[in-house]
Backbone as a ProteinNet text record, in pm:
[ID]
protein_1_A
[PRIMARY]
MSDKKSFSPIIGVGVLIWRGDQILLGKRISEEQNVCWQFPGGHLEKDESVIECASREVAEETGLKVKALRHLGYTDEVFSVSQCQYITLFVSCDFESGEPMALEADKCEVWQWFDYGQLPTPLFRPIEIFISQQIRLQQNNLYDLHCKTPFALNM
[TERTIARY]
12076.4	12107	11985.4	11958.9	11843.5	11876.5	11774.8	11791.1	11762.8	11722.6	11689.1	11814.7	11799.8	11910.7	11937.2	12063.8	12101.4	12068.8	12016.9	11988.1	11993.2	11999.2	11998.3	11866.5	11798.8	11675	11706.2	11607.4	11618.7	11573.9	11651.4	11618.1	11575.7	11453.3	11400.4	11370.6	11358.8	11323.6	11202.4	11097.9	10977.8	10970.4	10937.7	10941.6	10802.1	10751.2	10623.7	10653.7	10614.9	10637.1	10506	10510.1	10391.4	10389.6	10274.7	10246.9	10116.4	10129.8	10012.3	9962.6	9835.3	9777.6	9774.1	9844.4	9848.6	9981.5	9975.8	10093.6	10110.6	10235.1	10263.7	10271.5	10199.9	10205.1	10224.9	10296.3	10318	10248.3	10192.1	10128.4	10238.1	10272.2	10387	10349.1	10440.2	10429.1	10542.7	10507.7	10609.9	10605.3	10714.2	10720.8	10621.3	10598.7	10513.4	10365.2	10327.6	10186.9	10131.4	10185.2	10136.4	10128.9	10013.9	9999.9	9959.2	10029	9992.8	10043.8	9996.8	10038.7	10143.9	10246.3	10360.9	10422.9	10484.9	10562.1	10688.7	10749.4	10882.6	10976.1	11076.1	11171.3	11244.6	11326.8	11403.9	11493.4	11589.9	11678.1	11792.8	11822.9	11935.7	12064.9	12154	12280.7	12390.7	12497.3	12610.4	12665.6	12695	12752.6	12662.1	12531.9	12437.4	12347.2	12324.3	12231.3	12088	11994.2	11853.2	11809	11849	11812.1	11874.3	12000.3	12064.9	11991.5	11954.2	11880.8	11747.4	11675.5	11545	11558.1	11653.1	11674	11711.4	11801.7	11845.6	11729.2	11653.1	11542.8	11435.1	11403.3	11303.5	11349.8	11475.4	11529.1	11530.3	11575.1	11583.4	11446.3	11348.3	11217.9	11120.5	11127.6	11025.4	11079.3	11208.4	11265.7	11233.1	11164.2	11125.3	11240.1	11232.4	11321.4	11238.7	11297.7	11229.3	11318.1	11257.4	11332.7	11281.7	11357.3	11320.2	11289.9	11384.7	11366	11378.2	11283.3	11276.8	11244.5	11306.1	11275.8	11135.1	11060.6	10924.1	10907.4	10944.8	10923.1	10961.2	10918.4	10954.7	10847.9	10854.3	10775.6	10871	10829.8	10910.1	10815.1	10827.9	10730.7	10803.2	10745.5	10794.2	10693.8	10739.1	10650.5	10622.3	10495.8	10455.2	10506.7	10508.5	10549.5	10697.9	10782.8	10927.6	10987.6	10909	10958.3	11079.8	11077.6	11186.1	11145.3	11234	11207.1	11242.3	11146.9	11163.9	11138.8	11241.5	11229.4	11224.3	11116.5	11100.8	11112.9	11206	11227.9	11157.7	11068.7	10990.8	11047.4	11048	11098	10987.9	10970.8	10875	10953	10901	10966	10862.6	10904	10816.1	10855	10754.9	10773.6	10838.7	10940.3	11004.8	10973.3	11001.9	10974.8	10976	10922.3	10920.6	10781.8	10770.4	10648.5	10684	10609.4	10648.1	10640.8	10748.7	10757.9	10793.6	10741.2	10773.7	10906.4	11017.5	11150.4	11198.6	11135.9	11167.1	11040.5	11011.7	10885.9	10866.3	10974.3	10962.4	10913.3	10917.5	10876.2	10752.4	10731	10622.2	10551.8	10421.1	10341.1	10315.3	10281.5	10244.3	10260.6	10289.1	10290.6	10172.7	10100.9	9984.8	9981.5	9926.6	9905.4	9767.7	9759.7	9633.4	9617.1	9492.1	9463.3	9492.9	9556.7	9597.2	9478.9	9362.9	9245.2	9177.9	9226.1	9163.5	9269.3	9344.6	9450.6	9391.5	9453.6	9404.5	9438.2	9377.2	9408.2	9433.5	9504.9	9572.5	9702.6	9737.5	9865.1	9967.6	10093.8	10204	10193.5	10207.9	10182.2	10255.3	10384.5	10448.2	10380.8	10323.6	10253.8	10125	10051.5	9929.7	9961.7	10067.1	10106.7	10147.8	10228.1	10275.1	10157.9	10063.6	9948.7	9867	9845.5	9768	9842.2	9974.9	10053.8	10037.3	10042.9	10035.2	9897	9793	9657	9645.5	9700.4	9696.2	9772.6	9887.9	9966.3	9895	9835.6	9764.9	9644.4	9576.3	9460.8	9501.3	9625.4	9676.7	9757.3	9746.1	9818.2	9969.1	10022.5	10165.4	10244.6	10177.3	10253.3	10184.5	10264.6	10217	10292.8	10222.1	10288.2	10374	10339.6	10424.6	10551.4	10548.5	10663.4	10709.3	10614.4	10647.6	10615.7	10541.5	10507.6	10560.8	10596.2	10649.9	10542.7	10588.2	10496.4	10423.2	10298.6	10220.3	10175.3	10247.2	10214.1	10107.2	10000.9	9893.9	9918	9981	10011.8	9938.9
10679.5	10773	10861.5	10888.1	10966.9	11115.3	11197.7	11342.6	11400.1	11316.5	11363.5	11404.7	11509.5	11556	11456.4	11445.2	11358.5	11429.6	11355.8	11413.2	11302.7	11343.9	11247.7	11260	11148.3	11154.6	11182.2	11232.4	11250.6	11120.2	11072.2	10947.8	10981.1	10944.9	10965.7	10832.6	10836.5	10717.4	10752.3	10671.8	10687.5	10572.4	10602.3	10500.8	10478.5	10358	10319	10265.7	10340	10297.5	10239.8	10112.6	10043	10039.5	10073.6	10055	9975.5	9844	9757.9	9770.3	9808.1	9827.8	9974.4	10058.3	10200.7	10236.6	10344.1	10390.5	10539.6	10586.9	10726.5	10810.4	10923.8	11020.4	11159.7	11243.6	11381.4	11476.5	11584	11688	11785.1	11779.8	11853.8	11957.1	12049.3	12145.2	12113.5	12081.6	12048.3	12149	12156.9	12248.4	12210	12080.8	12032.2	12036.7	12009.7	11985.8	12064.9	12178.2	12252.8	12162.1	12158.7	12074.5	11934.5	11834.2	11695.3	11609.1	11486.1	11390.1	11298.4	11272.8	11199	11113.4	11002.2	10920.9	10996.6	10964	11017.3	10972.9	11051.6	11014.2	11134.9	11110.3	11218.4	11166.9	11248.1	11213.5	11123.1	11029.1	10939.2	11019.1	11007.7	11080.2	10991.5	11055.8	10983.8	10880.9	10762	10651.7	10601.8	10625.2	10583	10473.8	10367.6	10264.4	10313.7	10249.3	10285.7	10268.7	10159.4	10133.7	10237.7	10274.7	10379.2	10511.9	10544.7	10668.4	10667.4	10555.8	10545.2	10566.6	10501.1	10512.6	10655.7	10716.1	10853.6	10950.9	10940.6	11033.8	11022.8	10901.2	10883.1	10952.6	10933.1	10995.9	11148.2	11200.7	11345.5	11412.2	11346.4	11409.8	11386.4	11268.6	11232.7	11206.6	11175.3	11137.9	10995.8	10920.1	10783.1	10685.3	10576.4	10462.6	10355.8	10297	10193.3	10070.2	9958.3	9833.5	9754.8	9654.5	9560.7	9632.8	9714.3	9784.6	9687	9697	9605.4	9682.3	9643.2	9702.6	9662.3	9756	9728.6	9735.1	9845.7	9866.7	10008.7	10051.8	10186.6	10242.2	10374.2	10440.7	10523.7	10552	10630.1	10730.4	10856.7	10959.5	11081.2	11142.4	11270.6	11375.2	11468.7	11574.2	11672.7	11703.7	11787.6	11930.5	11985.8	12125.3	12144	12062.9	12079.9	11994.1	11900	11803.3	11728.3	11702.3	11632.2	11487.4	11394.6	11253.6	11224.4	11164.1	11137.4	10989.7	10917.9	10776	10765.3	10707.4	10690.3	10542.9	10511.2	10375.2	10363.7	10267.7	10254.5	10145.1	10174.7	10085	10070.1	9949.8	9923.5	9893.4	9938.4	9908.1	9908.3	9864.5	9858.6	9966.1	10028.5	10125.7	10056	10118.6	10062.1	10145.9	10277.7	10362.4	10509.5	10590.7	10734.2	10786.3	10916.4	10986.4	11072.1	11062.5	11140	11290.5	11357.9	11503.1	11564	11681.4	11752.8	11825.4	11753.2	11808.2	11900.3	11893.1	11984.3	12064.9	12159.6	12234.3	12313.2	12343.4	12415.3	12323.7	12191.8	12095.2	12015.8	11999.3	11913.1	11978.6	11995.2	12057.6	11962.4	11836.5	11740.4	11598.3	11504.6	11360.8	11296.7	11208.1	11140.4	10994.4	10909.9	10768.8	10753	10674.7	10649.5	10500.3	10454.2	10318	10312.4	10203.5	10195.5	10210	10162.9	10172.6	10307.9	10401	10532.4	10642.8	10647.1	10747.2	10881.8	10991.1	11124.4	11160.1	11265.7	11317.8	11467	11523.8	11456.2	11391.8	11282.7	11216.6	11265.9	11264.7	11295.2	11199.4	11250.6	11172.4	11037.3	11028.2	10896	10795.7	10843.3	10752.7	10702.3	10791.4	10748.1	10638.5	10658.5	10560	10429.6	10440	10321.1	10240.4	10307.1	10237.5	10168.2	10234.7	10170	10047.7	10054.2	9937.8	9823.1	9854.8	9751.8	9688.2	9767.6	9712.1	9609	9641	9544.5	9417.1	9430.9	9313.3	9231.5	9299.7	9228.6	9153.2	9211.5	9144.6	9013.4	9004.2	8882.1	8797.5	8829.9	8757.2	8756	8866.1	8872	8947.9	9024	9114.6	9141.6	9163.5	9202	9329.3	9440.1	9567.4	9563.5	9478.1	9463.7	9387.8	9321.9	9247.9	9141.1	9074.9	8973	8832.8	8823.3	8690.9	8677.5	8556.3	8537.3	8557.4	8584	8596.9	8465.5	8472.5	8353	8365.9	8304.9	8313.3	8211.8	8258.5	8169.4	8137	8025.4	7988.3	7862.9
4934.5	5041.5	5068.6	5192.5	5233.5	5231.7	5201.4	5204.9	5343.4	5435.4	5569.2	5644.2	5726.4	5808.8	5921	5959.5	6070.4	6201.8	6296.6	6427.5	6532.1	6656.5	6766.6	6841.6	6863.7	6941.9	7088.4	7158.7	7303	7367.6	7464.3	7533.3	7675.6	7707.5	7841.7	7907.9	8039.1	8116.1	8201.8	8191.9	8273.7	8372.4	8497.8	8603.2	8662.3	8644.8	8704.7	8843.3	8945.8	9083.9	9136	9173.1	9222.6	9374.5	9430.8	9573.8	9578.3	9583	9566.6	9423.8	9408.4	9275.2	9235.6	9311.7	9279.9	9215.1	9137.9	9065.3	9092.3	9096.1	9128.3	9001.3	9003.3	8893.5	8950.9	8875.3	8914.9	8820	8876.3	8794.6	8753.3	8624.7	8574.6	8470.6	8451.7	8342.3	8246.8	8121.9	8022.4	7908.9	7833.2	7719.8	7611.5	7594.3	7486.1	7520.1	7644.5	7674.9	7792.8	7825.9	7940.9	8063.2	8132	8250.3	8207.7	8259.2	8231.8	8346.8	8351	8452.7	8393.4	8472.3	8420.3	8530.2	8489.5	8583.4	8621.9	8736.1	8762.5	8649.4	8623.4	8519.2	8465.7	8366.8	8307.9	8198.2	8161.5	8050.4	8095.2	8010.4	8031.2	8015.8	8113.4	8108.4	8050.9	8005	7945.7	8044.7	7993.3	8070.9	8184.2	8173.2	8275.4	8217.4	8293.6	8247.8	8268.8	8203	8217	8362.5	8425.7	8565.4	8658.6	8634.7	8715.7	8699.9	8577.1	8551	8625	8617	8682.6	8833.2	8894	9037.9	9076.8	9000.3	9027.3	9015.3	8906.5	8883.5	8991.2	9033.1	9139.3	9266.8	9304.5	9425.9	9413	9297.8	9277.5	9276.9	9216.7	9197.7	9312.2	9376.4	9474.9	9614.8	9626.5	9754.7	9797.2	9712.8	9746.9	9728.5	9802.3	9780.1	9710.4	9606.8	9530.2	9522.6	9483.6	9473.3	9353.7	9317	9209.9	9078.5	9032.9	8906.3	8790.1	8694.8	8581.3	8453.8	8344.7	8214.2	8172	8111.6	8067	7916.1	7857.6	7715.3	7678.6	7561.3	7517.7	7423.7	7405.5	7301.8	7218	7096.9	7002.1	6938.7	6977.3	6938.9	6883.1	6780.1	6730.4	6775.6	6858.4	6907	6794.8	6775.2	6662.2	6673.1	6792.5	6808.5	6777.8	6838.9	6824	6713.7	6659.4	6560.7	6613.9	6744	6810.9	6834.2	6800.8	6827.5	6972.4	7044.3	7186.2	7210.7	7251.8	7284.1	7436.3	7486.4	7630.6	7664.6	7753	7801.6	7936.7	7950.7	8073.6	8163.2	8292.8	8396	8500.9	8551.1	8658.4	8785.7	8898.9	9025.8	9136.9	9252	9368.1	9467.9	9526.3	9632.9	9751.7	9809.1	9927.9	10051.1	10043.3	10159.6	10120	10211.5	10193	10161.3	10161	10124.2	10003.6	9893.2	9774.9	9799.8	9764.8	9780.2	9645.1	9617.9	9494.2	9515	9494.2	9519.7	9408.6	9292.6	9181.7	9153.3	9242.5	9238.6	9109.5	9039.1	8911.8	8799.7	8821.7	8719.6	8759.3	8889.2	8936.6	9054.5	9039.7	9145.1	9261.9	9229.7	9333.1	9279.4	9368.9	9336.5	9405.9	9333.3	9390.4	9346.8	9435.9	9404.2	9340.9	9233.1	9163.3	9140.2	9147	9103.2	8954.4	8910.7	8770.1	8674.5	8712.4	8625.8	8627.8	8710.7	8723.9	8720.5	8613.1	8600.3	8561	8607	8573.1	8428.5	8379.6	8246.5	8257.8	8162.9	8052.4	8098.5	8032.8	8057.1	7955.9	7994.6	7904	7785.1	7663.9	7542.4	7538	7571	7569.7	7663.8	7775.2	7866.6	7802.6	7736.1	7665.8	7564.9	7488.1	7386.7	7454	7558.8	7629.8	7685.7	7749.5	7808	7700	7587	7479.7	7425.9	7417.3	7374.9	7474.9	7603.2	7706.5	7711.6	7688.8	7686.6	7575.8	7458.6	7347.9	7383.2	7446.3	7484.6	7592	7689.8	7796.1	7741	7643.8	7584.1	7518.5	7476	7414.3	7513	7642.2	7748.3	7726.1	7676.5	7648.5	7754.3	7841.7	7925.2	8057.5	8158.8	8290.3	8327.5	8349.4	8377.7	8503.7	8597.6	8715.5	8678.7	8563.2	8511.4	8610.7	8674.2	8773.4	8724.4	8615.6	8564	8422.7	8381.4	8246.4	8140.4	8019.4	7907.1	7886.2	7846.4	7814.5	7669.6	7581.1	7439.2	7404.1	7341.8	7296.6	7150.7	7123.5	6985.2	6947.1
[MASK]
+++++++++++++++++++++++++++++++++++++++++++++++++++++++++++++++++++++++++++++++++++++++++++++++++++++++++++++++++++++++++++++++++++++++++++++++++++++++++++

């Protein structure tokens, strides 16, 4: 039996919205990291699927319409300041229509499109971890961030 206290991790959903080869990021103020750049997203609500959460959060935060939502992966991080375990589930989708607006001005200053190879810094820590994981997978031809092509295992 473990001496560790029982706790529930926080489950968040991060949404990679693609417009061609560009991705949407918002300049946010968070409790953990002051100002940082982050994908649209938020906390998973009771009885809500990950895809439903992703769609809801994108609409609430940016006003955008998206399509073809797909599961991507996850990160599992313990924030040093709060000692809180934060699991972020990432979803990829395609931009459908609209102009990104900062609809939650108390949380996000601005939304901007960036080329994937030229992302701003600092990034929200779960995004940094996720990107480093994906780079390793892509180097081994295991993953496509657009999630449009099947895995190619080199065995």
